[in-house]
Coordinates of C-alpha atoms in Angstrom, one line a residue:
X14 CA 0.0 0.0 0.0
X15 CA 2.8 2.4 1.0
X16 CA 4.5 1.9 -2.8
X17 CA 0.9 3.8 -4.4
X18 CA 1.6 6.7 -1.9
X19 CA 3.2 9.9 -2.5
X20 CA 6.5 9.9 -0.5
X21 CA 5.5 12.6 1.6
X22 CA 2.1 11.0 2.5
X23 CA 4.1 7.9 3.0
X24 CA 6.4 9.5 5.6
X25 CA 3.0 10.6 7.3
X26 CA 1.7 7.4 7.0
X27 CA 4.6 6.2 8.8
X28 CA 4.3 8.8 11.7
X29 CA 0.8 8.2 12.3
X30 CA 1.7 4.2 12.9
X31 CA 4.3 4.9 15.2
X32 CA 1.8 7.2 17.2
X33 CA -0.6 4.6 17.0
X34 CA 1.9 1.7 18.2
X35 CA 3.6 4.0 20.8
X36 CA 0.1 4.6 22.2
X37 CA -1.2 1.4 22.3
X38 CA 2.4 0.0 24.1
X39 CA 1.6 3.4 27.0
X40 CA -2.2 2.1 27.7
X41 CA -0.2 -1.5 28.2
X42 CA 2.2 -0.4 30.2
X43 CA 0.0 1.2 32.4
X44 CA -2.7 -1.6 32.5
X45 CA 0.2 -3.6 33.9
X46 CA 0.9 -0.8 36.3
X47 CA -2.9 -1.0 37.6
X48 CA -2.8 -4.6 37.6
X49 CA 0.5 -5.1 39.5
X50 CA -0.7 -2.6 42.0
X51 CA -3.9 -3.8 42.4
X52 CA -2.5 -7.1 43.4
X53 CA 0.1 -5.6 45.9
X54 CA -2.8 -4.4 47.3
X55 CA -4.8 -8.0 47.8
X56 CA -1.7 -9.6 48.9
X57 CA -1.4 -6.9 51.7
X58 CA -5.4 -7.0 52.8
X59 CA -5.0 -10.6 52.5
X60 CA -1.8 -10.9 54.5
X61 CA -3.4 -9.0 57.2
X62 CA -6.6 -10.6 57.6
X63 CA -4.6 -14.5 57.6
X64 CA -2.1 -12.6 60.6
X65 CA -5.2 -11.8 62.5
X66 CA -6.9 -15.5 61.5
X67 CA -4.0 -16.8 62.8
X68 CA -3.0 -14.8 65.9
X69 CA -6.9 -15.5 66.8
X70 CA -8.6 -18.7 65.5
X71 CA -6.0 -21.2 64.8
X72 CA -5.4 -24.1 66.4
X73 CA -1.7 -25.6 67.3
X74 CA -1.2 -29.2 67.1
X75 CA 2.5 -30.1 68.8
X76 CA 2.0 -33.4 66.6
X77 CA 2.3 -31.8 63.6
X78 CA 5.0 -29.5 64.7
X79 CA 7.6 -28.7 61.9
X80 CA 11.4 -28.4 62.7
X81 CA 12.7 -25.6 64.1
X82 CA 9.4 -23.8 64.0
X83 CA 9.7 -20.8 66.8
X84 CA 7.3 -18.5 66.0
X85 CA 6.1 -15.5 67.6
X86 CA 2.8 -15.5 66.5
X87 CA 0.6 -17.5 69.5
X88 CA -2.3 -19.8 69.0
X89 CA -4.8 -19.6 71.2
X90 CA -5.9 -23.0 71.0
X91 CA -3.0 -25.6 71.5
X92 CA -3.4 -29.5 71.6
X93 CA -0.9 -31.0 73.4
X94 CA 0.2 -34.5 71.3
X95 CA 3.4 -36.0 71.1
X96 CA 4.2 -38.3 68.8
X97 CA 6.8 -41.0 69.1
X98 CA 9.5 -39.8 67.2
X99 CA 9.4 -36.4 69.5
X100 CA 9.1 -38.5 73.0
X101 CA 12.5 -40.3 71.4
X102 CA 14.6 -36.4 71.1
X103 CA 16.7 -35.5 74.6
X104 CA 15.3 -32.2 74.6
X105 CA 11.6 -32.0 73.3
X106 CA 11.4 -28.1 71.2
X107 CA 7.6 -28.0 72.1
X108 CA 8.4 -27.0 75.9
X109 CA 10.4 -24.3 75.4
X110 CA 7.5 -23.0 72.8
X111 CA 4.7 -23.9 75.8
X112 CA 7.4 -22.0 78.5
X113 CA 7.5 -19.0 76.8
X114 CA 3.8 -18.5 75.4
X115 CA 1.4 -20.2 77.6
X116 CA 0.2 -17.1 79.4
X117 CA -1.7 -16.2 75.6
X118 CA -3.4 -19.9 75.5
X119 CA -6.9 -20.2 75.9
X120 CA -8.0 -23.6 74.7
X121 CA -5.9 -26.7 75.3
X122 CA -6.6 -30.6 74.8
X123 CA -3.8 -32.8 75.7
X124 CA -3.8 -36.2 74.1
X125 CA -2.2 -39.4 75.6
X126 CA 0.1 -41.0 73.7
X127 CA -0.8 -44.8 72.6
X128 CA 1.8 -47.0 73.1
X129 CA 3.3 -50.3 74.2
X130 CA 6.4 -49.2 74.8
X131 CA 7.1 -48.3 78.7
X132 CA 9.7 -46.0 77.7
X133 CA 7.9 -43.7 75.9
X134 CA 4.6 -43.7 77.8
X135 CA 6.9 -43.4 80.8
X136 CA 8.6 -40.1 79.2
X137 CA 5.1 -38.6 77.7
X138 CA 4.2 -38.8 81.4
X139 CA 6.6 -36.6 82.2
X140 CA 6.4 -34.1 79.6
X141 CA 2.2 -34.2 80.9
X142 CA 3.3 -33.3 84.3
X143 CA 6.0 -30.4 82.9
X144 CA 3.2 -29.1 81.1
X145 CA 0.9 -29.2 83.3
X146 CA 3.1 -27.2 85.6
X147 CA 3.8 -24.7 82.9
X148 CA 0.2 -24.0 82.8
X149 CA -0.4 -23.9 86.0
X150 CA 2.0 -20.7 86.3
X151 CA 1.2 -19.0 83.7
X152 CA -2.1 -19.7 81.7
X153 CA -5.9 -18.5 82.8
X154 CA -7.5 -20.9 80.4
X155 CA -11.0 -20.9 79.2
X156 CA -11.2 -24.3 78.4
X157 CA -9.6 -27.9 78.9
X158 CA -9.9 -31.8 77.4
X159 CA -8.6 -34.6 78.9
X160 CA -8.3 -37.6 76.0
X161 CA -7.2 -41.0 76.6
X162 CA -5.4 -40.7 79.9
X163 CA -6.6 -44.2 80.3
X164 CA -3.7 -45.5 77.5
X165 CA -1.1 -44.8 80.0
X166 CA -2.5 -45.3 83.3
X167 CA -2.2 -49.0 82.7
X168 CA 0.9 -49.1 82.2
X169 CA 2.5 -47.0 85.0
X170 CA 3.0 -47.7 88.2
X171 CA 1.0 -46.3 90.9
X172 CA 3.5 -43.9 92.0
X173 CA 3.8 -42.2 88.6
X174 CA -0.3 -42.0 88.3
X175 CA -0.5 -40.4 91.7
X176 CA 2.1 -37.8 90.6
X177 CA -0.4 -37.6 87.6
X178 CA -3.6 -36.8 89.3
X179 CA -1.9 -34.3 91.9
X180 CA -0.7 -32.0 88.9
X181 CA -4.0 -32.2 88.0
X182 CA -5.7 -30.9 90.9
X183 CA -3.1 -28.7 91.3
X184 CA -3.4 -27.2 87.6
X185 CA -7.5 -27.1 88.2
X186 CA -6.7 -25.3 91.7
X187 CA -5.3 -22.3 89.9
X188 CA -7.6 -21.9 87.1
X189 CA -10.7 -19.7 87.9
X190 CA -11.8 -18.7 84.4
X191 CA -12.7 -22.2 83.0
X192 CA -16.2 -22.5 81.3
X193 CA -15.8 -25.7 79.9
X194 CA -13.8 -29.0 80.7
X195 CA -13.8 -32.5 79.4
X196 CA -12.0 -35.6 80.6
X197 CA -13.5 -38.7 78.5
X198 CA -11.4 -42.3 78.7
X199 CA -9.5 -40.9 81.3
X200 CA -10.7 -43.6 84.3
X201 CA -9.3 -42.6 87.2
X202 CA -9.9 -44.4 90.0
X203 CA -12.6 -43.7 92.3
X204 CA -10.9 -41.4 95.4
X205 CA -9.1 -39.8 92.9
X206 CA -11.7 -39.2 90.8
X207 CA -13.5 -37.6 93.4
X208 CA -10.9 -35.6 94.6
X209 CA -10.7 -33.5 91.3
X210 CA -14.1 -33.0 90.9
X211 CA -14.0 -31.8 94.2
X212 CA -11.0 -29.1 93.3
X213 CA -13.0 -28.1 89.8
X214 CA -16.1 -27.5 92.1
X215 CA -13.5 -25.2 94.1
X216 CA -11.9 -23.3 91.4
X217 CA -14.6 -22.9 88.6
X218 CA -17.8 -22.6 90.7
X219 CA -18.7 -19.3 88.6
X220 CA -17.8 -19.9 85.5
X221 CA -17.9 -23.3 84.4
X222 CA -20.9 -24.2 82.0
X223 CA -20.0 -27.4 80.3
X224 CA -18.7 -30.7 82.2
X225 CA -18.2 -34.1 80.1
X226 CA -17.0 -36.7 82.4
X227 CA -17.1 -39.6 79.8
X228 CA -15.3 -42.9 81.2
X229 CA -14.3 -41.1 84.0
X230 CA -14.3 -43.2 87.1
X231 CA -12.9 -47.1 86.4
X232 CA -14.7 -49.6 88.2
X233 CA -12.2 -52.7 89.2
X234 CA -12.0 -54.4 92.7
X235 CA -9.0 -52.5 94.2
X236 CA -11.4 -49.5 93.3
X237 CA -14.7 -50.2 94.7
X238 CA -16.1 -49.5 98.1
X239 CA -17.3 -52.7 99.5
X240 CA -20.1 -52.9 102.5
X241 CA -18.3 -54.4 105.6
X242 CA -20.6 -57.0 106.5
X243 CA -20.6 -58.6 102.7
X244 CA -18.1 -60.4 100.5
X245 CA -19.3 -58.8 97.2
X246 CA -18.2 -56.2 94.8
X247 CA -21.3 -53.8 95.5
X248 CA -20.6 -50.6 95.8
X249 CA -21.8 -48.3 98.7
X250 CA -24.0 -45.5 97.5
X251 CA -23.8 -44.3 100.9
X252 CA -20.0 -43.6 101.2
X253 CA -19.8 -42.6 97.9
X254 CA -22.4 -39.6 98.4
X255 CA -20.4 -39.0 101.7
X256 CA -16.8 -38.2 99.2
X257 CA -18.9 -36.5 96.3
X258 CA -19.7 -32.7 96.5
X259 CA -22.7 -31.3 95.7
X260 CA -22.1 -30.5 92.0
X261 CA -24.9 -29.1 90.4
X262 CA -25.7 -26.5 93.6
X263 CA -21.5 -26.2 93.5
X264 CA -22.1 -25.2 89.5
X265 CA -24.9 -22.4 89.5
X266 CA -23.8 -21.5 86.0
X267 CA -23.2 -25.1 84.4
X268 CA -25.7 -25.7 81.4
X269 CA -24.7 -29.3 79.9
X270 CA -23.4 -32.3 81.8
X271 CA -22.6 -35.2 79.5
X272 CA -21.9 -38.2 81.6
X273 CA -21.8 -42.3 81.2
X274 CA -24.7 -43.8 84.0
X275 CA -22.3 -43.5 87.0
X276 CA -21.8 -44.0 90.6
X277 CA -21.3 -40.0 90.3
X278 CA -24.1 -39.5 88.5
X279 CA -26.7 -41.0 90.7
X280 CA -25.0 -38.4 93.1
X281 CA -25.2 -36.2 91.5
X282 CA -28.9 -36.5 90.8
X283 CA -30.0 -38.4 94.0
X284 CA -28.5 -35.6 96.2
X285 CA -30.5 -32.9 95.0
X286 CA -33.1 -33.9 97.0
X287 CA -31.9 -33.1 100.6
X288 CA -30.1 -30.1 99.0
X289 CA -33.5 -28.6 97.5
X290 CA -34.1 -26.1 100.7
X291 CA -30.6 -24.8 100.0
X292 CA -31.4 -23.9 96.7
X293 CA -34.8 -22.6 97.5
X294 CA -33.3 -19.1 98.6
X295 CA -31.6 -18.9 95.6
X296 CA -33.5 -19.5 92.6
X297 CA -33.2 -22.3 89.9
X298 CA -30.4 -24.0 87.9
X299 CA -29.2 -23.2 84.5
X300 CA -29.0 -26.8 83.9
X301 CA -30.7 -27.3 80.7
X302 CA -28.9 -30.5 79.0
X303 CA -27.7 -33.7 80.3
X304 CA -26.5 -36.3 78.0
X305 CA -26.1 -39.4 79.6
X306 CA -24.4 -42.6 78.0
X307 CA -24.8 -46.2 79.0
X308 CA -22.9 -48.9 78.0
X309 CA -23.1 -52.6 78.9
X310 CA -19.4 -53.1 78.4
X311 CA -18.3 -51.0 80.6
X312 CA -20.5 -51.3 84.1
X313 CA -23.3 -53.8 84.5
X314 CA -26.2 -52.3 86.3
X315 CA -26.2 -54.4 89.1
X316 CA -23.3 -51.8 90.2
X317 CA -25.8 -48.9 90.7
X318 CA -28.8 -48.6 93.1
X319 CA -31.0 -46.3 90.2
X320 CA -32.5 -43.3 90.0
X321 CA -36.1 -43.1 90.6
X322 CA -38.4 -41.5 89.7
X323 CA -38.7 -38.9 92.6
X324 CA -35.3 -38.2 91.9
X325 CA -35.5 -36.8 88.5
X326 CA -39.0 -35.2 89.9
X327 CA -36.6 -33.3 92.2
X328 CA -33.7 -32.1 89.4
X329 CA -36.6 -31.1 87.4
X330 CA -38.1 -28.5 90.5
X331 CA -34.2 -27.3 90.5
X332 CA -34.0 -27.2 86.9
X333 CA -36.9 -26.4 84.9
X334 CA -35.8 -26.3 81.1
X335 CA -33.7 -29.4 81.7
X336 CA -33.5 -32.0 78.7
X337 CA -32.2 -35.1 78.5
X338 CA -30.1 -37.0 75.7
X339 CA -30.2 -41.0 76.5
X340 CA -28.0 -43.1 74.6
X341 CA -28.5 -47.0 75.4
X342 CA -26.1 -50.0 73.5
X343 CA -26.8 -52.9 74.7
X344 CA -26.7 -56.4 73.7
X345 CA -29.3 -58.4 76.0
X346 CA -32.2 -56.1 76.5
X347 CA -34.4 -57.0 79.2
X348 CA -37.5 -55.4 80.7
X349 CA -35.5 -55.5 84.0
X350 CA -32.3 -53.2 82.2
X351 CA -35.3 -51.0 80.3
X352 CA -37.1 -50.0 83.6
X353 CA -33.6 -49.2 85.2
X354 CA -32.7 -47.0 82.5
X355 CA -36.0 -45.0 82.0
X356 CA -37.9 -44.1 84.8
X357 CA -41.3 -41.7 84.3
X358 CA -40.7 -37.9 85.1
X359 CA -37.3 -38.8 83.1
X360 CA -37.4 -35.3 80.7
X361 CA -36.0 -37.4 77.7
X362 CA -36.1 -35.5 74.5
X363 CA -33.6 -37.1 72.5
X364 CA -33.2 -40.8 72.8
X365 CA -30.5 -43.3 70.9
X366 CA -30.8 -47.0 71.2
X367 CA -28.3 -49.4 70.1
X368 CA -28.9 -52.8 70.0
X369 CA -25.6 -54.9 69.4
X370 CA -26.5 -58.6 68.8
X371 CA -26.4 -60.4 65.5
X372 CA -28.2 -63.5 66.8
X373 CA -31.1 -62.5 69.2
X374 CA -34.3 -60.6 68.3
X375 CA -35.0 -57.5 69.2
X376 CA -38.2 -57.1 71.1
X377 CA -39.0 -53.8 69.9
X378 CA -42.3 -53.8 71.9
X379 CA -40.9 -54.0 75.3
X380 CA -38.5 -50.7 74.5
X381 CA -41.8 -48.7 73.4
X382 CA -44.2 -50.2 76.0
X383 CA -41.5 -48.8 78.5
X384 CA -41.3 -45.5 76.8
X385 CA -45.0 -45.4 76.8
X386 CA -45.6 -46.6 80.1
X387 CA -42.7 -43.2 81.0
X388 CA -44.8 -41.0 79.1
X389 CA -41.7 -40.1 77.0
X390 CA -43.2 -40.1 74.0
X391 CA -44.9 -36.6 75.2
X392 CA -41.6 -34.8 74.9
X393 CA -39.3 -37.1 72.3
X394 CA -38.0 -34.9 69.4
X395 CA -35.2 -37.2 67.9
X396 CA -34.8 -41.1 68.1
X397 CA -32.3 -43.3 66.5
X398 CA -33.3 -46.8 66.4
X399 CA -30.3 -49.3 65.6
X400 CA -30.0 -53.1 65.6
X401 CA -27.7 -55.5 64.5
X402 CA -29.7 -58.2 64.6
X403 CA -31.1 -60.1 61.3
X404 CA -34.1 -60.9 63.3
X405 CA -36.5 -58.0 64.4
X406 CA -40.6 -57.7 64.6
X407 CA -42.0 -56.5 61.3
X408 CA -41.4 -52.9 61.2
X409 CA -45.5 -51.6 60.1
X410 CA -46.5 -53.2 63.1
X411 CA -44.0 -52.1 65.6
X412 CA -43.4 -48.3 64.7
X413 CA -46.4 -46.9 63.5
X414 CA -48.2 -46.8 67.1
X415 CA -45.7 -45.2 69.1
X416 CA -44.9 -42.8 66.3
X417 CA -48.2 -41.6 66.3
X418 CA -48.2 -41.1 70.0
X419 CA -45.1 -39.0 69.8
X420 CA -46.8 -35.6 68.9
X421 CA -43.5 -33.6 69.2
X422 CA -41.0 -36.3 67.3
X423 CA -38.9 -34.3 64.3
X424 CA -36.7 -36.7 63.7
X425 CA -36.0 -40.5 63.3
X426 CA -33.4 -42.5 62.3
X427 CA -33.5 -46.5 61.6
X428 CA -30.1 -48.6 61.0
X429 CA -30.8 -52.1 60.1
X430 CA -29.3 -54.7 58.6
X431 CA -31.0 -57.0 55.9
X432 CA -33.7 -57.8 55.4
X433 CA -35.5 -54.9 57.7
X434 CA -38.7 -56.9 57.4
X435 CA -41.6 -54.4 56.7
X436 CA -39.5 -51.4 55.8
X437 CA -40.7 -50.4 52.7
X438 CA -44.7 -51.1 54.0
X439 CA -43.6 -48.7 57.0
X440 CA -43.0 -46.0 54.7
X441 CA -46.3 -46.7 52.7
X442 CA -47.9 -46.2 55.5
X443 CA -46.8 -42.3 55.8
X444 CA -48.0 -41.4 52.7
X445 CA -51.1 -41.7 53.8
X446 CA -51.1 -40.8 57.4
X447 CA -48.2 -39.4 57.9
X448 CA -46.8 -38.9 61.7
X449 CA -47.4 -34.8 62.1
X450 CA -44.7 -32.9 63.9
X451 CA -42.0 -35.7 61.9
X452 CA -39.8 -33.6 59.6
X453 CA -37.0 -35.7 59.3
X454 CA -36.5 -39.6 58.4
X455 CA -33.2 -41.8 57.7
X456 CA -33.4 -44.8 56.8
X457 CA -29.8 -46.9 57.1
X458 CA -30.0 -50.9 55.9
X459 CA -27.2 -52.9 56.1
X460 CA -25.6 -56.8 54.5
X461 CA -27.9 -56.2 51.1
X462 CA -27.8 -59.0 49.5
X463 CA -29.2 -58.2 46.2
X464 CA -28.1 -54.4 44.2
X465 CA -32.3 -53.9 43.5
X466 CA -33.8 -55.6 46.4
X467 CA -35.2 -51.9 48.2
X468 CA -35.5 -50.3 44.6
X469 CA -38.8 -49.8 45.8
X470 CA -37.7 -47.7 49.2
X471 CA -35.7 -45.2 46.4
X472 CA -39.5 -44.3 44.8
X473 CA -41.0 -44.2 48.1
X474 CA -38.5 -42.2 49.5
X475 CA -39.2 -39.9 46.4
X476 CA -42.4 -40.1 46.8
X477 CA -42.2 -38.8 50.3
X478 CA -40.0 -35.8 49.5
X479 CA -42.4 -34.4 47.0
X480 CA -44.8 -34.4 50.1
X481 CA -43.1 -32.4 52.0
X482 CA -41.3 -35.2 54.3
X483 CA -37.3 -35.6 54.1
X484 CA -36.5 -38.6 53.7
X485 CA -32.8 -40.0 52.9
X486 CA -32.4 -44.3 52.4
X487 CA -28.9 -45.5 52.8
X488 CA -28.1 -49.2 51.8
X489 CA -24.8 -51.1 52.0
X490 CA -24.0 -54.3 50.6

């Protein structure tokens, strides 16, 4: 094109490129500018907010502690867990970390090691008790969990696990700021058990407002209090509600209590009853949740005397919005275990019941005749119903009562394994009456034999939704 150009419009033509190019190459230049400036800028907001993320959410894990890490900026939350190849170094670099910053930690959890090996339990035992000294100088915590102490207390002589349990009390004796603190698998024995309660109730009166004592107390001969004048392994309720303090009174602001059935608990409950003209001049509890775990491996019931119903009558005057959270697994249920566990005046609101046995039949009618005879269906709002067994009552005969006698029941959950015999006519049943108040069904089958044998449950479940009832079928082969 240039060649059919005069030579001075070419030379024009030329310029008027150039200006054109050098233009275009200024506006790039100064997009890049913008852009590189703009992303200075994110990298700064964003480095600030992740320092501030860090400095206040983050949690510290010592187990996952890199080398030669040393720095400044404190978690709040610290979980104290040694692994083996840092029990195994001379000179462990988490204590010197813990000795310096502990006075910013709010939140710890302290893992026990599991081991075999006596050496290293023997060591984590005494990086526990450094710790726990540590903490005891210089933190105010808000919060404290106790996990698996249990791993090393049988291994250790008893020596070592007294040492143990006084640096406990001693650390709980100089915290007055806790408001919640968990020890579960822990299973001290009993005196000792009791003795650190008894501190926590000293320290934490006013501010403690959630308790979990989940295999707290072990129950073995050496530990039990025996009645003189028998050769059995009964335990005295008597003494024991001599040793135990007063906890709920001792906790005005405590609001959940999650506890196994225990020697403590039925002290805890049982005692409220000479102690209600104390509280008389001072108003109610806060107590509003107890979730309360029984388990037929760990402590038959002919350990405990029970809690009647005059007892629970009583907590309930003390602590009118209380709720309770029952979770059962058993493996021989028996009227007998049935009307030990679940008395009337019992405020059960969220019930879980496991039964573990792969031969026997579950007698689904004695569990709901009991919570019928109770009156708990007047307040239920969530059950889970599990069985192992391959044997059960069909389920449209069973369920279909009871769930229509539960007016305030949201939720429900059935695990089963194969075949669930009358499943599928159980959940025909609901689309055309339908239990009111439910909102919520899952339905869990187990051992399926056959990839399309509940095909069937898929449509109805389907079916259900479109209805306005949530319904979600698991099945595993």
């Amino acid at each position: 094109m240039e060649e059919w150009l005069p030579s001075n419009e070419r030379e024009h033509y030329k310029e008027v490129i150039g200006a054109i190019v050098g233009f275009i190459t200024i506006i790039v230049v100064f997009i890049k500018t913008i852009v590189r400036f703009i992303m200075t800028m994110f990298r700064f907001i964003f480095s600030c907010i992740k320092k501030a993320f860090i400095q206040s959410n983050t949690s510290l894990d010592t187990s996952e502690w890199p080398e030669g890490f040393s720095s400044p900026s404190v978690c709040k939350e610290i979980i104290f867990s040694l692994t083996e190849t840092q029990l195994s170094m001379d000179i462990c670099p988490i204590m010197e970390f813990v000795q310096k910053h502990s006075s910013q930690f709010l939140h710890v959890k302290i893992l026990c090691i599991y081991s075999t090996e006596k050496r290293l339990i023997k060591r984590w035992c005494r990086h526990f008790i450094v710790f726990l000294q540590i903490l005891t100088s210089n933190s105010k915590l808000i919060s404290v969990t106790f996990l698996f102490l249990s791993n090393c207390f049988q291994q250790i002589e008893t020596p070592t696990y007294l040492d143990i349990c006084r640096m406990i009390i001693h650390f709980l004796e100089s915290q007055h700021r806790l408001k919640r603190v968990v020890f579960n698998i822990c299973s001290f024995r009993f005196d000792e058990g009791v003795e650190i309660l008894r501190k926590l109730t000293e320290s934490s009166r006013e501010s403690l407002t959630h308790l979990v004592l989940r295999e707290f107390i072990r129950y073995e001969h050496m530990d039990k209090l025996i009645w003189p004048s028998h050769d059995s392994s009964v335990i005295s309720p008597s003494t024991a509600a001599q040793k135990l303090p007063f906890i709920l009174i001792d906790f005005p602001s405590l609001t959940t209590l999650e506890t196994d059935y225990s020697l403590i608990l039925e002290n805890i409950v049982a005692c409220q009853s000479t102690a209600i003209q104390t509280i008389k001049n001072c108003g109610t509890l806060e107590l509003s949740n107890i979730s309360l775990h029984y388990d037929y491996r760990m402590t038959p019931i002919e350990f405990f005397r029970g809690l009647t119903s005059t007892d629970w009558q009583f907590l309930k005057i003390l602590c009118p919005y209380l709720q309770v959270e029952l979770v059962i697994y058993t493996n021989l249920p028996s009227r007998r275990e049935l009307e030990f566990l679940i008395v009337p005046n019992m405020p059960i609101t969220r019930l879980m019941y496991i039964f573990d046995n792969f031969v026997m039949e579950m007698e689904t009618d004695v569990l709901f005749g009991r919570l019928l005879a109770c009156k708990t269906n007047d307040h239920l709002v969530s059950l889970y119903f599990s069985s192992l067994a391959t044997t059960i009552p069909d389920l449209s005969y069973a369920f279909p009562p009871f769930l229509k006698a539960c007016r305030k029941l949201k939720c429900l959950v059935l695990s089963m394994a194969h075949p669930a015999n009358g499943i599928d006519l159980l959940m025909q049943s609901w689309l055309e009456n339908r239990p009111e108040s439910l909102e919520k069904v899952r339905i869990i089958i187990t051992k399926i034999e056959e990839e399309d044998e509940y095909a069937n449950l898929m449509i109805l479940a389907r079916d259900l939704k479109w209805r306005g009832l949530n319904v979600k079928v698991n099945l595993y082969f």
